Short mmCIF file of C-alpha atoms in Angstrom, two decimals:
data_model
loop_
_atom_site.label_atom_id
_atom_site.label_comp_id
_atom_site.label_asym_id
_atom_site.label_seq_id
_atom_site.Cartn_x
_atom_site.Cartn_y
_atom_site.Cartn_z
CA MET A 55 -6.99 8.65 43.16
CA THR A 56 -10.32 8.78 44.82
CA ALA A 57 -13.60 8.56 42.95
CA ASP A 58 -14.41 12.20 43.78
CA LEU A 59 -11.09 13.41 42.34
CA ILE A 60 -11.58 11.32 39.18
CA ASN A 61 -15.10 12.68 38.72
CA GLU A 62 -13.86 16.21 39.32
CA ASN A 63 -11.04 15.72 36.75
CA GLU A 64 -13.50 14.36 34.20
CA ALA A 65 -15.84 17.31 34.74
CA VAL A 66 -12.99 19.84 34.40
CA PHE A 67 -11.66 18.08 31.29
CA GLU A 68 -15.13 17.92 29.72
CA GLN A 69 -15.59 21.62 30.39
CA LEU A 70 -12.17 22.30 28.81
CA PHE A 71 -13.14 20.21 25.77
CA LYS A 72 -16.53 21.94 25.33
CA LYS A 73 -15.03 25.40 25.78
CA HIS A 74 -12.22 25.06 23.23
CA PHE A 75 -13.17 22.33 20.73
CA ARG A 76 -15.07 24.50 18.24
CA GLU A 77 -12.53 27.29 18.07
CA LEU A 78 -9.62 24.82 17.80
CA HIS A 79 -11.47 22.93 15.09
CA ALA A 80 -12.05 26.18 13.17
CA TYR A 81 -8.38 27.09 13.58
CA SER A 82 -7.21 23.70 12.33
CA TYR A 83 -9.68 23.91 9.44
CA SER A 84 -8.24 27.30 8.46
CA LEU A 85 -4.82 25.64 8.15
CA LEU A 86 -5.89 22.37 6.48
CA LYS A 87 -9.00 23.28 4.51
CA ASP A 88 -10.40 19.86 5.37
CA TRP A 89 -13.27 19.69 7.86
CA ASP A 90 -12.92 16.03 8.83
CA ILE A 91 -9.15 15.99 9.22
CA ALA A 92 -9.28 19.18 11.29
CA GLU A 93 -11.79 17.46 13.56
CA GLU A 94 -9.59 14.37 13.84
CA ILE A 95 -6.56 16.46 14.77
CA VAL A 96 -8.37 18.30 17.55
CA GLN A 97 -9.95 15.10 18.87
CA ALA A 98 -6.56 13.37 18.82
CA LEU A 99 -5.07 16.26 20.80
CA PHE A 100 -7.74 16.04 23.48
CA LEU A 101 -7.44 12.25 23.57
CA LYS A 102 -3.68 12.50 24.07
CA LEU A 103 -4.15 15.08 26.82
CA TRP A 104 -6.67 12.85 28.60
CA GLU A 105 -4.71 9.60 28.25
CA LYS A 106 -1.44 11.10 29.43
CA ASN A 107 -3.16 13.37 31.93
CA GLU A 108 -1.02 16.21 30.54
CA TRP A 109 -3.73 18.85 30.73
CA ALA A 110 -3.53 18.98 34.50
CA HIS A 111 0.22 19.73 34.39
CA ILE A 112 0.29 22.50 31.78
CA GLN A 113 2.26 25.43 33.21
CA THR A 114 1.42 28.05 30.56
CA SER A 115 -1.95 29.32 29.42
CA ILE A 116 -4.10 26.31 28.52
CA LYS A 117 -5.57 28.17 25.55
CA SER A 118 -2.17 29.05 24.06
CA TYR A 119 -0.97 25.47 24.71
CA LEU A 120 -3.97 24.05 22.84
CA TYR A 121 -3.58 26.44 19.90
CA LYS A 122 0.13 25.76 19.65
CA SER A 123 -0.50 22.00 19.73
CA VAL A 124 -3.20 22.20 17.05
CA TYR A 125 -0.92 24.38 14.94
CA HIS A 126 1.98 21.90 15.12
CA ASP A 127 -0.25 18.85 14.63
CA SER A 128 -1.86 20.49 11.58
CA LEU A 129 1.52 21.39 10.08
CA ASN A 130 2.78 17.87 10.72
CA HIS A 131 -0.25 16.53 8.88
CA ILE A 132 0.48 18.84 5.92
CA ARG A 133 4.13 17.68 5.88
CA ARG A 134 3.08 14.02 5.93
CA GLN A 135 0.64 14.71 3.07
CA LYS A 136 3.41 16.38 1.03
CA VAL A 137 5.78 13.47 1.63
CA GLN A 138 3.06 10.99 0.71
CA LEU A 139 2.18 12.97 -2.43
CA ARG A 140 5.85 13.19 -3.44
CA TYR A 141 6.23 9.43 -2.92
CA GLN A 142 3.08 8.70 -4.92
CA THR A 143 4.25 10.99 -7.72
CA LEU A 144 7.69 9.37 -7.84
CA THR A 145 6.17 5.90 -7.72
CA ALA A 146 3.69 6.72 -10.47
CA HIS A 147 6.47 8.26 -12.59
CA SER A 148 8.72 5.25 -11.99
CA MET A 149 5.90 2.84 -12.81
CA LYS A 150 5.09 4.77 -15.99
CA ASN A 151 8.73 4.72 -17.11
CA HIS A 152 9.01 1.04 -16.25
CA THR A 153 5.80 0.27 -18.11
CA ASP A 154 6.89 2.41 -21.05
CA ASP A 155 10.25 0.62 -21.10
CA ALA A 156 8.61 -2.80 -20.91
CA ALA A 157 6.06 -1.89 -23.57
CA GLY A 158 8.83 -0.44 -25.73
CA LYS A 159 10.94 -3.59 -25.38
CA LEU A 160 7.96 -5.76 -26.22
CA LYS A 161 7.15 -3.60 -29.25
CA LEU A 162 10.83 -3.65 -30.30
CA SER A 163 10.92 -7.44 -30.03
CA GLU A 164 7.74 -7.63 -32.08
CA LEU A 165 9.26 -5.22 -34.60
CA GLU A 166 12.41 -7.36 -34.93
CA GLN A 167 10.34 -10.50 -35.51
CA HIS A 168 8.22 -8.77 -38.12
CA LEU A 169 11.32 -7.33 -39.83
CA ASN A 170 12.89 -10.80 -40.03
CA LYS A 171 9.70 -12.18 -41.58
CA ALA A 172 9.58 -9.31 -44.06
CA LEU A 173 13.25 -9.80 -44.97
CA ASN A 174 12.59 -13.48 -45.57
CA LYS A 175 9.84 -12.52 -48.04
CA LEU A 176 12.38 -10.67 -50.20
CA PRO A 177 13.75 -12.47 -53.25
CA GLU A 178 17.21 -13.89 -52.52
CA LYS A 179 19.15 -11.35 -54.62
CA CYS A 180 17.18 -8.42 -53.13
CA ARG A 181 17.76 -9.69 -49.59
CA ALA A 182 21.52 -10.11 -50.21
CA ILE A 183 21.84 -6.58 -51.65
CA PHE A 184 19.68 -5.07 -48.87
CA HIS A 185 21.77 -6.86 -46.23
CA LEU A 186 25.04 -5.60 -47.71
CA SER A 187 23.69 -2.06 -47.96
CA ARG A 188 21.89 -1.67 -44.64
CA PHE A 189 23.60 -4.10 -42.25
CA GLU A 190 27.15 -4.13 -43.58
CA GLU A 191 26.89 -0.48 -44.67
CA LEU A 192 28.51 -0.98 -48.08
CA LYS A 193 28.05 1.66 -50.80
CA TYR A 194 26.23 0.71 -54.00
CA GLN A 195 29.55 0.72 -55.93
CA GLU A 196 31.11 -1.68 -53.38
CA ILE A 197 28.08 -4.00 -53.60
CA ALA A 198 28.20 -3.94 -57.41
CA THR A 199 31.91 -4.79 -57.38
CA GLN A 200 31.52 -7.55 -54.77
CA LEU A 201 28.56 -9.22 -56.58
CA ASP A 202 29.93 -8.46 -60.07
CA ILE A 203 26.76 -6.62 -61.15
CA SER A 204 26.05 -3.06 -62.33
CA ILE A 205 25.23 -0.18 -59.98
CA LYS A 206 21.89 0.15 -61.77
CA THR A 207 21.03 -3.47 -60.82
CA VAL A 208 21.92 -2.72 -57.19
CA GLU A 209 19.66 0.38 -57.27
CA THR A 210 16.79 -1.64 -58.82
CA HIS A 211 17.05 -4.41 -56.21
CA MET A 212 17.28 -1.87 -53.34
CA GLY A 213 14.19 -0.05 -54.64
CA LYS A 214 12.29 -3.35 -54.84
CA ALA A 215 13.45 -4.38 -51.35
CA LEU A 216 12.42 -1.03 -49.83
CA ARG A 217 8.97 -1.15 -51.48
CA ILE A 218 8.34 -4.66 -50.14
CA LEU A 219 9.61 -3.79 -46.66
CA ARG A 220 7.58 -0.57 -46.54
CA LYS A 221 4.46 -2.56 -47.42
CA GLU A 222 5.22 -5.32 -44.90
CA MET A 223 6.20 -2.94 -42.09
CA LYS A 224 3.48 -0.27 -42.51
CA GLU A 225 1.82 -1.08 -39.16
CA PHE A 226 5.14 -0.39 -37.40
CA LEU A 227 5.87 2.96 -39.07
CA PRO A 228 4.48 5.08 -36.18
CA PHE A 229 6.55 3.09 -33.68
CA ILE A 230 9.68 3.36 -35.85
CA ALA A 231 9.14 7.11 -36.22
CA LEU A 232 8.74 7.49 -32.45
CA MET A 233 11.86 5.41 -31.82
CA LEU A 234 13.90 7.54 -34.23
CA PHE A 235 12.50 10.73 -32.69
CA ASN A 236 13.51 9.58 -29.19
CA MET A 237 16.96 8.47 -30.40
CA PHE A 238 17.73 11.86 -31.94
CA ARG A 239 16.17 13.79 -29.05
CA SER A 240 18.45 12.19 -26.43
#
């Protein structure tokens, strides 16, 4: 290409840019509602046309070609934004669930440790009766028979055990309530 032809191409391209940039920018803005991104899309279109020298080979109306290109580039940008937003939402949701699970496991571990400490604070007879009732799921009559004591003694020791545990575990009551709520909700 000769220098005259290059200069002529640059002048024609510059005239094309000046003639259509504003209206294409306004059109892209009407689709995107973002001034800067609309500007970037139109500039990128003109840059691509210049670099690939496509503008000189357009067979249809240059104006309709430019509008169609801006339309498609703007829609592609919207699609990319939606995909990115969907990914961010899924990632945030996944991270929240993972964090909630980790925090829940940590709190559950802490709860178990605290429960073991509280159980160890129970008098031996209370602890044995509580264990038979709550962990081995025996009825008061079965506990009384097994330990050769009255049902009233079993009831007294269970009442004492529950009072002590309630006092020792009071800071965990909201967590326990939430855990039970989630268990029965599922």
